[in-house]
Amino acid sequence: MANKPSVPRINIILLPALIGGLLCILSFIAGWFLYESQLAFQRETILERAKLYTADIQIDLHSRIPALQRIVERWEFRGGTPREEFVRDALAYQNDLPGFQAIEWVDRDYFSRWVVPLFGNEQAVNLDLGFEENRRRALEKAKVGRIPVMSKPVDLVQGGKGFLVYFPIYVQGDFDGFVIAVFRAHDWLDGVLRVNEEYEHLTDVKFRVELAGVPVYQQRGWEDLKAGPFDTVVQRQLMGHQLIVRCRPMDIFFENTGNPLALAVIAIGVLLSLLVAFVLYFFQKANAEAWRTYSTQASLEKEIQERREAEGKLRQISSRLSLATKAGKVGVWTWDIQTDVLSWDELMYEIYDLPPDVVPKYETWKKALHPDDAEAAESLLEQAVQGTAPFDTEFRILTGDGGHKHVQAAAKVERNAEGEPLRVTGVNWDITERKHAAEELAAQRRRLASIIRGTNVGTWEWNVQTGETVFNERWANIVGYSLSEISPTTIETWMDFAHPDDLKVSGELLEKHFSGELEYYECEARMKHRNGDWIWVLDRGKVSTWTEDGKPLLMSGTHKDITEQKRNEEKIRHLATHDTLTDLPTLRLARDRIAMALATATRKKMVAAVMFVDLDGFKNVNDTLGHDAGDAVLKETAQRLLSCVRHVDTVARVGGDEFLIVLSELTSDRDAEKVASKVVAAIAAPYEFEEHQMKIGASVGIATCGAECGEIDMEILIKKADEAMYLIKKSGKSSYAFAQPEE
């Protein structure tokens, strides 16, 4: 019987006090969190401003580089620039982009010859920039690397701190000096940071800028502010030097960003806590009286109900146990140790293939045991009777048709007060079908594992609804990891490794498979290898299980590494359009480039040109020195031709010693003539092969067109260039000529 529940003693003061105190604590915690959030917001605000100003500095400097680089490119293309034009361009850039102290041209010996503007910079004219080690190192670095180089901060001749950016000039491969941009740090950063005396008092933070460890800029009032925990530092790289921007907030910043919400929350929370405590106190007082009346009646009703439920559960358990033993083919037995009599239910007779009129004994069970399992089963039962081991085992029994069954058995020993065994009660159930199924499943898994190892593919399983995934070791090996290194895995694991462009394609194919448009999912995608390379995989799979409402649930598939296959395909595509000896485009690809050049000339109203180049004297090289020497000449010729053109132009090999050059976006025929002159000069230079020196020439035919290019057949343009080349061949070789205009 259930014990009669006692009437609880209710402390009507303790609970209100606890809840009131807890609410007060929560109020203080909430206020503290709000205060910390306010501090975090202020720190983040200062950091964002520092990052913004740092980005402005980087963007401003990098935006000036292309404009200055164009002065250098015009100089290199033309072989020089008149002083008047240099001055005009430099003044224009300074007007558009304030902050320059000067733009100068420095000759090959590092002497500043032209200075723009001259006014205020007279001391810089004819100044030896190599006299100071910092500047000389930067000059040498720019000259050797052929790239723009920024110096460390220097004391300008005109006074103040600044730095210089050196742009080396190379005309046809020869060093021809520098174009130098001189920046006055304070003026430049004033413009970049949009800080001047007119509205400086409106800012609530102050900035200090350092370059390569040297202070180059400091806002007025910085030194008046004391360093504090809100000081923020942002570091970036600026053309090879460390840029540091320091940000220090003023008192007005905290006034503008402060918030009294934290104190308000604490005050209101304390008041509400006291109110709740009083309400609970009066509620507890009234509830205690009601509970005392109710508890007496409830305890009696509960005892009656529990007894009824216990009786119903007992009947239900008995019924379920009977059904379970029958449904599960579980036989129940009892062995009286004193009389050696076994009591079996009907399922035990069915399992052991015995008629129900047989009175089973211990020997009956012993004879039914398979000879290979008898000793172990008997020994374990004996140990269970002695109390040294539980009886829970599997064994085989012999059947009347000469076969055998697999039986699982479990039992419990009942003992008297002295601990002596009285009887053993247990169960047997036939697990033959389960054993056969397990053996077949194990065999199938072994075959599947063997197939997967043989095909060397990664496998994956995906719960589409939850995102859970299961990968095998090979899946991880394909991207250079072990499975343990990328675990735990989800669909996000695949998305992290996959190329962003291929994820979209994969998603579209999956949707088609989910909708039934595709029977299988198959996608070629790139994945990020551990070494940083992109590898190709063939991803295949199919949904195996769907939800009741028709949504995909479980999907499985494979990953196969096809990187080498993709590389071979790319090589084949390249070989189809490029010459195997020189790696130059063939005539097939050159025609595509001509079509693009003609279309560009028509759209931009510029000039396009096709040059037909034939080598003079090449046959003599082959005849006298052999084909190895001829191949060496052709390879070197390809490199020389490439050095004469821009990256937007095309050089193709269209015959044994014939080449085609496609020039795009020219301003006039004069530009094409300059390139042709470079080609003739480049080919005329001596060639060397082993211990031999060879000289050949180039006959160049040029055909051009302007805005009317869109109406011209490219084959006619190629033919005109070819005809012009043959005119040079007939008139003396090693020169160039334009195609004759149509009459």
XYZ file of C-alpha atoms in Angstrom:
743
model
C 0.000 0.000 0.000
C 1.106 3.512 -0.668
C 1.999 5.561 2.363
C -0.406 8.324 3.252
C 1.118 11.621 2.095
C 1.898 14.016 4.928
C 0.824 17.628 4.896
C 3.863 19.682 3.827
C 5.111 22.463 6.017
C 5.137 25.655 3.955
C 7.506 28.459 4.882
C 5.599 31.504 3.619
C 8.570 33.852 4.035
C 11.399 31.802 2.492
C 10.044 31.544 -1.087
C 9.177 35.270 -1.499
C 12.593 36.173 -0.070
C 14.389 33.781 -2.436
C 12.467 34.912 -5.517
C 12.816 38.601 -4.600
C 16.536 38.154 -4.042
C 16.903 36.179 -7.274
C 15.094 38.877 -9.263
C 17.348 41.537 -7.736
C 20.408 39.528 -8.728
C 19.034 39.096 -12.242
C 18.411 42.853 -12.415
C 22.013 43.574 -11.466
C 23.246 40.959 -13.968
C 21.098 42.464 -16.734
C 22.384 45.946 -15.871
C 25.963 44.671 -15.876
C 25.479 43.022 -19.264
C 23.986 46.228 -20.672
C 26.928 48.215 -19.298
C 29.420 45.740 -20.827
C 27.501 45.863 -24.127
C 27.772 49.654 -24.104
C 31.548 49.423 -23.551
C 31.853 46.820 -26.329
C 29.837 49.047 -28.675
C 32.108 52.018 -27.919
C 35.251 49.945 -28.519
C 33.826 48.541 -31.774
C 32.844 52.058 -32.914
C 36.384 53.347 -32.364
C 37.872 50.281 -34.100
C 35.568 50.683 -37.111
C 36.589 54.328 -37.466
C 40.260 53.393 -37.295
C 39.723 50.645 -39.894
C 37.777 53.059 -42.111
C 40.523 55.671 -42.028
C 43.196 52.991 -42.602
C 41.262 51.712 -45.635
C 40.863 55.294 -46.923
C 44.646 55.762 -46.768
C 45.310 52.492 -48.620
C 42.643 53.131 -51.259
C 43.790 56.714 -51.880
C 47.435 55.715 -52.411
C 46.586 52.744 -54.625
C 44.207 54.892 -56.697
C 47.079 57.269 -57.523
C 49.425 54.511 -58.760
C 47.650 53.810 -62.145
C 47.592 57.509 -63.056
C 51.338 57.865 -62.441
C 51.984 54.521 -64.143
C 50.416 55.879 -67.335
C 53.111 58.597 -67.520
C 55.714 55.806 -67.358
C 53.937 53.646 -69.957
C 53.702 56.536 -72.447
C 57.386 57.274 -71.887
C 58.325 53.600 -72.490
C 56.043 53.210 -75.519
C 57.311 56.363 -77.235
C 60.917 56.037 -76.103
C 60.672 59.333 -74.200
C 58.359 62.234 -73.297
C 58.810 65.950 -74.120
C 59.348 68.096 -71.015
C 56.339 70.281 -71.794
C 54.043 67.259 -71.966
C 55.527 65.843 -68.737
C 54.920 69.139 -66.921
C 51.375 69.370 -68.273
C 50.484 65.817 -67.213
C 52.099 66.188 -63.783
C 50.233 69.439 -63.067
C 46.964 67.848 -64.168
C 47.453 64.895 -61.792
C 48.340 67.227 -58.891
C 45.240 69.332 -59.504
C 43.052 66.212 -59.582
C 44.748 64.488 -56.648
C 46.011 66.926 -53.962
C 48.694 65.888 -51.505
C 51.690 65.720 -53.869
C 54.708 67.831 -52.944
C 56.047 67.275 -56.459
C 56.241 64.879 -59.426
C 59.765 64.532 -60.772
C 61.750 62.855 -63.503
C 65.056 61.377 -62.271
C 67.749 60.370 -64.767
C 69.720 57.130 -64.854
C 72.274 58.517 -62.338
C 69.573 59.279 -59.755
C 69.664 63.095 -60.291
C 66.340 64.902 -60.206
C 66.110 66.798 -63.513
C 62.489 67.851 -63.925
C 60.434 68.938 -60.884
C 56.749 69.831 -61.124
C 55.754 72.284 -59.772
C 59.028 74.144 -59.696
C 57.791 76.886 -57.379
C 58.630 75.974 -53.798
C 60.671 72.952 -54.957
C 63.712 74.790 -56.394
C 66.045 72.979 -53.974
C 65.032 69.611 -55.451
C 66.255 70.426 -58.987
C 69.470 68.532 -59.848
C 69.367 66.934 -56.376
C 71.285 63.653 -56.038
C 68.650 61.253 -54.671
C 71.235 58.534 -54.139
C 73.118 60.479 -51.460
C 70.868 59.156 -48.713
C 70.878 55.413 -47.970
C 67.095 55.074 -47.480
C 66.296 56.649 -50.837
C 69.074 54.796 -52.655
C 67.810 51.402 -51.439
C 64.312 52.196 -52.636
C 65.679 53.398 -56.006
C 67.709 50.219 -56.470
C 64.755 48.016 -55.483
C 62.474 49.719 -58.017
C 65.124 49.556 -60.745
C 65.901 45.851 -60.247
C 62.307 44.739 -59.644
C 60.816 47.006 -62.372
C 57.916 47.776 -60.091
C 56.774 50.876 -58.202
C 58.502 51.074 -54.793
C 57.707 53.335 -51.860
C 60.483 54.706 -49.659
C 60.431 54.884 -45.898
C 59.490 58.270 -44.398
C 62.144 60.900 -45.156
C 62.823 64.527 -44.284
C 61.837 66.421 -47.407
C 64.253 68.952 -48.875
C 61.373 71.424 -48.785
C 60.859 70.660 -45.083
C 58.518 68.332 -43.245
C 57.997 64.568 -43.337
C 57.054 62.696 -46.464
C 57.789 59.691 -48.635
C 58.520 58.977 -52.285
C 57.125 56.428 -54.737
C 59.579 55.441 -57.484
C 58.330 54.275 -60.928
C 61.223 52.820 -63.019
C 61.312 53.549 -66.779
C 62.584 50.964 -69.266
C 62.731 51.777 -72.956
C 63.154 48.642 -75.078
C 64.665 46.885 -72.084
C 67.110 49.678 -71.167
C 66.824 51.609 -67.891
C 65.930 55.250 -68.570
C 65.429 56.747 -65.090
C 62.416 57.171 -62.811
C 59.186 59.058 -62.457
C 58.973 59.970 -58.757
C 55.910 61.063 -56.815
C 56.837 63.059 -53.696
C 54.130 62.997 -51.013
C 53.996 65.567 -48.175
C 52.574 63.330 -45.460
C 50.625 65.925 -43.473
C 48.937 67.545 -46.489
C 48.151 64.181 -48.089
C 46.668 62.631 -44.937
C 44.682 65.799 -44.196
C 42.985 65.295 -47.539
C 42.544 61.541 -47.106
C 41.156 61.704 -43.579
C 39.059 64.778 -44.467
C 40.420 66.594 -41.400
C 41.153 70.334 -41.485
C 40.961 73.208 -39.102
C 37.505 74.277 -40.306
C 35.673 71.348 -38.695
C 38.374 69.644 -36.672
C 36.650 70.672 -33.423
C 33.576 68.651 -34.436
C 35.329 65.267 -34.341
C 35.134 63.166 -31.187
C 38.273 61.065 -31.787
C 41.876 61.983 -32.596
C 44.229 60.138 -34.950
C 47.948 59.546 -35.221
C 49.534 57.843 -38.248
C 52.890 56.036 -38.337
C 54.641 54.652 -41.417
C 57.478 52.139 -41.076
C 57.671 53.020 -37.373
C 58.000 56.771 -37.993
C 55.224 59.218 -36.930
C 54.156 61.097 -40.062
C 50.848 62.622 -39.005
C 49.183 63.643 -35.762
C 45.944 65.543 -35.278
C 46.064 68.705 -33.243
C 45.024 67.929 -29.704
C 46.358 64.344 -29.720
C 49.047 65.141 -27.158
C 46.392 66.622 -24.823
C 44.591 63.279 -24.547
C 45.872 60.693 -22.091
C 46.323 57.080 -23.191
C 43.520 54.832 -22.028
C 41.911 51.378 -22.454
C 39.903 52.622 -25.456
C 42.991 53.492 -27.505
C 42.789 51.501 -30.739
C 45.569 50.507 -33.146
C 45.064 49.192 -36.701
C 48.026 47.873 -38.682
C 48.162 47.246 -42.410
C 50.788 46.819 -45.116
C 51.189 49.777 -47.477
C 53.434 49.012 -50.449
C 55.812 46.921 -48.337
C 55.794 49.181 -45.241
C 53.859 48.852 -42.035
C 51.078 51.426 -41.725
C 49.811 52.057 -38.178
C 46.734 54.179 -37.428
C 46.160 55.008 -33.748
C 42.749 56.243 -32.615
C 42.112 57.902 -29.223
C 38.567 58.959 -28.167
C 37.752 62.328 -26.624
C 35.394 62.949 -23.685
C 32.677 64.064 -26.090
C 32.745 60.619 -27.687
C 31.675 58.969 -24.424
C 29.022 61.668 -23.886
C 27.571 60.984 -27.356
C 27.660 57.183 -27.114
C 26.816 56.750 -23.425
C 23.485 55.221 -22.370
C 21.821 55.339 -18.896
C 19.798 52.208 -19.690
C 21.912 49.969 -17.401
C 21.177 52.026 -14.267
C 17.485 52.269 -15.210
C 17.253 48.497 -15.603
C 18.805 47.925 -12.171
C 16.517 50.459 -10.451
C 13.342 49.163 -12.079
C 14.410 45.562 -11.456
C 14.895 46.160 -7.731
C 11.472 47.813 -7.411
C 9.766 44.996 -9.332
C 11.608 42.398 -7.209
C 10.244 43.922 -3.987
C 6.736 44.072 -5.441
C 6.851 40.415 -6.556
C 8.178 39.349 -3.141
C 5.238 41.011 -1.329
C 2.683 39.521 -3.760
C 4.175 36.028 -3.304
C 4.151 36.389 0.465
C 0.395 37.063 0.609
C -0.279 34.367 -2.011
C 1.741 31.781 -0.049
C -0.108 32.649 3.128
C -3.519 32.050 1.507
C -2.322 28.944 -0.337
C -1.010 27.282 2.833
C -4.449 27.222 4.393
C -6.079 25.840 1.245
C -3.413 23.168 0.934
C -3.964 21.809 4.413
C -7.637 21.230 3.632
C -7.018 19.698 0.234
C -4.118 17.403 1.152
C -6.144 15.226 3.544
C -8.815 14.466 0.939
C -6.305 14.026 -1.883
C -4.196 11.483 -0.004
C -7.165 9.146 0.419
C -8.226 9.409 -3.227
C -4.653 8.863 -4.359
C -4.302 5.657 -2.343
C -7.479 4.210 -3.895
C -6.421 5.204 -7.392
C -2.910 3.765 -7.013
C -4.311 0.398 -5.936
C -6.631 0.248 -8.954
C -3.790 1.247 -11.312
C -1.457 -1.374 -9.825
C -4.024 -4.138 -10.345
C -4.666 -2.998 -13.941
C -0.948 -2.807 -14.722
C -0.401 -6.278 -13.331
C -3.092 -7.715 -15.602
C -1.715 -5.717 -18.555
C 1.864 -6.883 -17.947
C 0.757 -10.493 -17.686
C -1.158 -10.224 -20.964
C 1.708 -8.469 -22.741
C 4.233 -11.007 -21.491
C 2.147 -13.839 -22.880
C 1.748 -12.099 -26.232
C 5.442 -11.173 -26.335
C 6.632 -14.715 -25.752
C 4.359 -16.018 -28.472
C 5.130 -13.261 -30.988
C 8.855 -13.473 -30.320
C 8.842 -17.268 -30.250
C 10.292 -17.171 -26.761
C 9.988 -20.397 -24.805
C 9.815 -20.260 -20.988
C 11.235 -23.058 -18.854
C 11.814 -23.927 -15.199
C 14.264 -26.558 -13.899
C 13.675 -27.936 -10.410
C 17.184 -28.798 -9.298
C 16.073 -31.116 -6.481
C 13.795 -33.309 -8.646
C 15.636 -32.778 -12.001
C 12.291 -31.989 -13.666
C 11.956 -29.419 -16.426
C 8.727 -27.486 -16.985
C 8.322 -26.276 -20.574
C 5.664 -24.136 -22.205
C 4.370 -25.068 -25.663
C 6.931 -22.895 -27.466
C 9.805 -24.819 -25.851
C 8.461 -28.048 -27.363
C 8.208 -26.287 -30.739
C 11.792 -24.972 -30.558
C 13.234 -28.399 -29.631
C 10.986 -30.327 -32.088
C 9.568 -32.577 -29.330
C 5.968 -33.799 -28.917
C 4.061 -32.232 -25.977
C 3.614 -35.596 -24.206
C 7.351 -35.879 -23.460
C 8.339 -35.067 -19.875
C 11.646 -33.177 -20.306
C 14.554 -33.628 -17.930
C 18.071 -32.255 -17.775
C 19.274 -35.137 -19.984
C 16.615 -34.205 -22.588
C 18.159 -30.749 -22.934
C 21.725 -32.093 -22.788
C 21.152 -34.574 -25.650
C 19.662 -31.847 -27.835
C 22.827 -29.697 -27.613
C 25.161 -29.574 -30.627
C 28.354 -31.542 -29.780
C 30.559 -28.496 -30.440
C 28.537 -26.291 -28.056
C 27.509 -28.811 -25.350
C 30.533 -28.482 -23.054
C 30.454 -24.648 -22.970
C 26.668 -24.476 -22.411
C 26.695 -27.061 -19.577
C 29.685 -25.393 -17.931
C 28.033 -21.969 -17.976
C 24.778 -23.390 -16.495
C 26.757 -25.087 -13.737
C 28.558 -21.810 -12.926
C 25.192 -20.017 -12.790
C 23.870 -22.595 -10.297
C 27.008 -22.146 -8.194
C 26.568 -18.371 -8.358
C 29.890 -17.604 -10.083
C 28.528 -16.417 -13.472
C 25.221 -15.382 -15.085
C 23.580 -17.716 -17.588
C 23.216 -15.675 -20.787
C 24.534 -17.409 -23.888
C 23.959 -18.737 -27.406
C 24.249 -22.354 -28.566
C 23.073 -24.710 -31.273
C 20.611 -27.587 -30.882
C 20.102 -30.586 -33.172
C 16.789 -31.029 -35.024
C 15.003 -34.209 -36.061
C 15.808 -33.682 -39.777
C 19.571 -33.714 -39.127
C 19.956 -29.956 -39.152
C 20.455 -27.504 -36.329
C 19.004 -24.306 -34.853
C 20.607 -21.314 -33.164
C 19.164 -20.650 -29.708
C 19.722 -17.766 -27.332
C 19.170 -18.564 -23.686
C 19.055 -16.616 -20.401
C 18.113 -17.720 -16.901
C 18.046 -16.721 -13.243
C 18.679 -18.991 -10.232
C 16.278 -18.872 -7.250
C 17.854 -19.632 -3.868
C 16.636 -20.280 -0.305
C 17.528 -18.262 2.757
C 20.801 -20.157 3.133
C 21.764 -19.378 -0.481
C 21.290 -22.898 -1.761
C 19.922 -23.175 -5.351
C 16.308 -24.317 -5.596
C 15.275 -23.833 -9.204
C 16.325 -22.116 -12.403
C 13.828 -20.128 -14.490
C 14.779 -19.038 -17.956
C 13.877 -18.432 -21.576
C 14.954 -19.793 -24.965
C 14.264 -18.181 -28.290
C 14.993 -19.334 -31.793
C 17.462 -16.904 -33.460
C 18.239 -19.069 -36.476
C 16.720 -16.660 -38.999
C 18.473 -13.706 -37.350
C 21.803 -15.529 -37.489
C 21.397 -16.355 -41.172
C 20.369 -12.771 -41.929
C 23.368 -11.394 -39.996
C 25.741 -13.725 -41.842
C 24.263 -12.687 -45.199
C 24.462 -9.003 -44.262
C 28.091 -9.398 -43.180
C 28.898 -11.117 -46.474
C 27.214 -8.303 -48.435
C 29.120 -5.691 -46.469
C 32.404 -7.487 -47.153
C 31.594 -7.570 -50.871
C 30.619 -3.890 -50.863
C 33.786 -2.911 -48.965
C 35.854 -4.897 -51.457
C 34.167 -3.133 -54.394
C 34.743 0.312 -52.819
C 38.416 -0.477 -52.166
C 38.794 -1.752 -55.716
C 37.265 1.369 -57.295
C 39.229 3.697 -54.935
C 36.252 6.029 -54.474
C 35.045 7.998 -51.486
C 31.547 7.264 -50.199
C 29.038 9.556 -48.519
C 25.644 9.319 -46.864
C 23.517 12.430 -46.294
C 20.396 13.062 -44.225
C 18.914 15.783 -46.430
C 16.541 17.010 -43.722
C 19.051 17.302 -40.821
C 22.277 17.907 -42.778
C 24.068 14.998 -41.044
C 26.645 13.192 -43.193
C 28.794 10.066 -43.020
C 32.010 9.930 -45.087
C 34.503 7.084 -45.466
C 38.269 7.455 -45.063
C 38.869 7.709 -48.830
C 36.496 10.717 -49.073
C 38.775 12.597 -46.682
C 41.975 11.283 -48.336
C 40.905 12.746 -51.702
C 41.208 16.279 -50.255
C 44.413 15.476 -48.345
C 43.036 14.775 -44.844
C 42.273 11.820 -42.627
C 38.653 11.285 -41.598
C 39.456 12.095 -37.964
C 40.866 15.496 -38.964
C 37.601 16.698 -40.547
C 35.220 15.085 -38.036
C 32.503 15.724 -36.999
C 31.095 16.024 -40.518
C 27.933 17.637 -41.839
C 26.812 18.894 -45.239
C 28.695 22.089 -44.320
C 31.920 20.048 -44.548
C 31.265 19.419 -48.253
C 30.296 23.068 -48.794
C 33.503 24.292 -47.121
C 35.681 22.203 -49.461
C 33.678 22.789 -52.686
C 34.424 25.618 -55.124
C 31.784 28.401 -54.803
C 31.049 28.375 -58.553
C 30.458 24.617 -58.531
C 28.185 24.716 -55.470
C 25.553 26.541 -57.534
C 25.708 23.908 -60.304
C 25.595 21.103 -57.720
C 22.547 22.665 -56.063
C 20.674 22.949 -59.369
C 21.377 19.302 -60.235
C 20.277 18.169 -56.766
C 16.979 20.051 -57.126
C 16.367 18.352 -60.482
C 17.025 14.972 -58.875
C 14.788 15.761 -55.886
C 11.973 16.820 -58.242
C 12.279 13.618 -60.313
C 13.593 15.384 -63.415
C 16.877 13.423 -63.086
C 16.936 9.772 -62.024
C 20.451 10.164 -60.596
C 22.531 13.086 -59.323
C 25.876 13.474 -61.123
C 28.163 16.515 -60.985
C 31.810 17.328 -61.721
C 33.037 19.762 -59.063
C 36.250 21.267 -57.733
C 37.332 20.774 -54.128
C 40.043 22.560 -52.122
C 42.940 20.179 -51.409
C 44.953 20.488 -48.219
C 47.961 21.709 -50.260
C 45.909 24.642 -51.602
C 45.262 23.185 -55.086
C 41.804 22.692 -56.600
C 41.146 19.054 -57.477
C 38.278 17.677 -59.565
C 35.862 15.017 -58.294
C 33.000 13.190 -59.969
C 30.142 13.341 -57.443
C 27.353 10.770 -57.951
C 24.423 9.775 -55.796
C 20.729 8.947 -55.467
C 18.003 9.420 -52.877
C 17.246 6.072 -51.231
C 14.591 7.122 -48.700
C 11.795 9.703 -48.892
C 9.623 11.217 -46.166
C 5.886 10.516 -46.025
C 5.165 13.884 -47.658
C 7.519 13.166 -50.583
C 10.631 15.046 -49.449
C 14.129 13.525 -49.836
C 15.355 12.020 -46.569
C 18.424 9.799 -47.049
C 20.809 10.026 -49.985
C 24.080 8.188 -50.623
C 26.747 8.289 -53.292
C 30.426 8.341 -54.226
C 33.297 10.754 -54.863
C 35.863 9.851 -57.526
C 39.081 11.829 -58.064
C 39.153 12.846 -61.766
C 41.861 15.509 -61.493
C 44.274 13.693 -63.801
C 41.503 13.129 -66.347
C 40.700 16.860 -66.283
C 44.371 17.736 -66.746
C 44.612 15.461 -69.757
C 41.479 17.022 -71.268
C 42.971 20.504 -70.766
C 46.234 19.395 -72.395
C 44.300 18.050 -75.387
C 42.360 21.333 -75.720
C 45.615 23.294 -75.508
C 47.347 21.110 -78.112
C 44.388 21.598 -80.452
C 44.963 25.354 -80.573
C 48.725 25.761 -79.903
C 51.895 24.887 -81.768
C 53.775 22.044 -80.072
C 57.247 23.496 -80.731
C 56.805 27.164 -79.757
C 53.592 26.902 -77.689
C 52.236 29.819 -79.739
C 48.593 29.853 -80.893
C 47.917 28.178 -84.234
C 46.110 29.766 -87.167
C 42.833 28.362 -85.837
C 43.110 30.308 -82.571
C 44.624 33.308 -84.356
C 41.461 33.630 -86.470
C 39.419 33.935 -83.262
C 41.770 36.665 -81.995
C 41.512 38.513 -85.338
C 37.720 38.432 -85.122
C 37.896 39.891 -81.595
C 40.349 42.606 -82.695
C 38.125 43.613 -85.643
C 35.054 43.769 -83.418
C 36.915 45.903 -80.839
C 38.171 48.304 -83.520
C 34.629 48.755 -84.838
C 33.110 49.241 -81.376
C 35.790 51.655 -80.057
C 36.520 53.319 -83.424
C 40.197 52.356 -83.207
C 42.633 50.500 -85.497
C 43.364 46.769 -85.762
C 46.354 45.288 -87.590
C 47.415 41.881 -88.929
C 51.127 41.271 -89.589
C 52.435 38.392 -91.668
C 56.040 37.600 -90.674
C 58.307 35.359 -92.768
C 61.866 34.534 -91.684
C 64.588 35.327 -94.226
C 67.469 32.841 -94.359
C 65.849 30.256 -92.122
C 66.177 27.488 -94.739
C 69.932 27.974 -94.740
C 70.012 27.356 -90.957
C 68.188 24.052 -91.390
C 70.331 22.997 -94.329
C 73.698 23.821 -92.717
C 73.173 23.177 -88.990
C 70.275 20.746 -88.979
C 66.718 20.715 -87.675
C 67.765 20.990 -84.016
C 69.287 24.365 -84.777
C 66.180 25.291 -86.777
C 63.902 24.355 -83.882
C 66.031 26.422 -81.488
C 65.756 29.429 -83.830
C 61.965 29.067 -84.058
C 61.617 28.897 -80.258
C 63.827 31.953 -79.770
C 61.949 33.785 -82.543
C 58.659 33.148 -80.737
C 60.042 34.737 -77.561
C 61.444 37.731 -79.447
C 58.130 38.344 -81.196
C 56.273 38.156 -77.874
C 58.654 40.764 -76.413
C 57.670 43.189 -79.194
C 53.932 43.226 -78.467
C 51.579 43.935 -75.574
C 49.736 41.325 -73.535
C 46.496 42.155 -75.381
C 48.103 41.265 -78.724
C 48.570 37.790 -80.224
C 51.577 36.069 -81.834
C 50.773 32.829 -83.727
C 52.800 30.341 -85.747
C 50.978 29.592 -89.012
C 53.664 27.730 -91.002
C 57.210 26.380 -90.890
C 58.886 29.778 -90.589
C 55.791 31.954 -90.880
C 54.176 33.864 -88.023
C 51.063 35.988 -87.685
C 50.791 38.971 -85.302
C 47.376 40.404 -84.337
C 47.421 43.945 -82.889
C 44.328 45.307 -81.145
C 43.203 48.755 -79.942
C 45.756 50.843 -81.911
C 45.312 54.584 -82.262
C 46.774 54.748 -85.790
C 48.777 52.887 -88.430
C 51.857 54.503 -86.899
C 51.495 52.232 -83.831
C 51.550 49.161 -86.075
C 54.624 50.506 -87.867
C 56.468 50.856 -84.532
C 55.747 47.225 -83.671
C 56.884 46.091 -87.144
C 60.119 48.032 -86.712
C 60.698 46.333 -83.342
C 60.048 42.918 -84.943
C 62.542 43.479 -87.753
C 65.179 44.711 -85.287
C 64.561 41.864 -82.845
C 64.865 39.144 -85.508
C 67.979 40.756 -86.991
C 69.898 40.260 -83.738
C 72.292 37.247 -83.911
C 71.094 33.811 -82.774
C 73.341 31.361 -80.966
C 73.123 27.572 -81.036
C 75.764 25.522 -79.308
C 78.996 27.100 -80.674
C 77.394 28.581 -83.789
C 76.141 32.090 -84.383
C 73.402 32.610 -86.965
C 71.800 35.657 -88.533
C 68.390 35.714 -90.143
C 65.941 38.434 -91.051
C 62.215 39.055 -91.078
C 59.970 40.268 -93.881
C 56.800 41.772 -92.424
C 53.596 42.538 -94.265
C 51.026 44.769 -92.522
C 47.299 45.067 -93.187
C 45.203 47.444 -91.074
C 41.612 48.612 -90.773
C 39.753 51.141 -88.666
C 36.115 51.636 -87.764
C 35.190 49.771 -90.965
C 36.812 46.545 -89.619
C 33.405 45.032 -89.006
C 32.742 45.000 -92.751
C 36.060 43.331 -93.705
C 36.542 39.584 -94.155
C 39.433 38.465 -91.925
C 40.712 36.112 -94.638
C 41.063 39.083 -96.987
C 42.979 40.958 -94.270
C 45.353 37.986 -93.800
C 45.810 37.721 -97.566
C 46.660 41.434 -97.824
C 49.282 41.091 -95.093
C 50.700 38.042 -96.896
C 50.891 39.930 -100.192
C 52.619 42.890 -98.531
C 55.145 40.482 -97.009
C 55.978 39.062 -100.448
C 56.558 42.590 -101.771
C 59.266 42.958 -99.097
C 60.698 39.565 -100.036
C 61.056 40.697 -103.622
C 62.458 44.123 -102.780
C 65.289 43.135 -100.480
C 63.898 41.385 -97.350
C 64.429 42.223 -93.640
C 61.964 45.095 -93.633
C 58.233 45.788 -93.476
C 55.559 47.188 -95.743
C 51.864 48.066 -95.517
C 49.357 46.397 -97.795
C 48.395 48.487 -100.803
C 44.975 50.130 -100.383
C 42.223 48.950 -102.689
C 41.717 51.164 -105.744
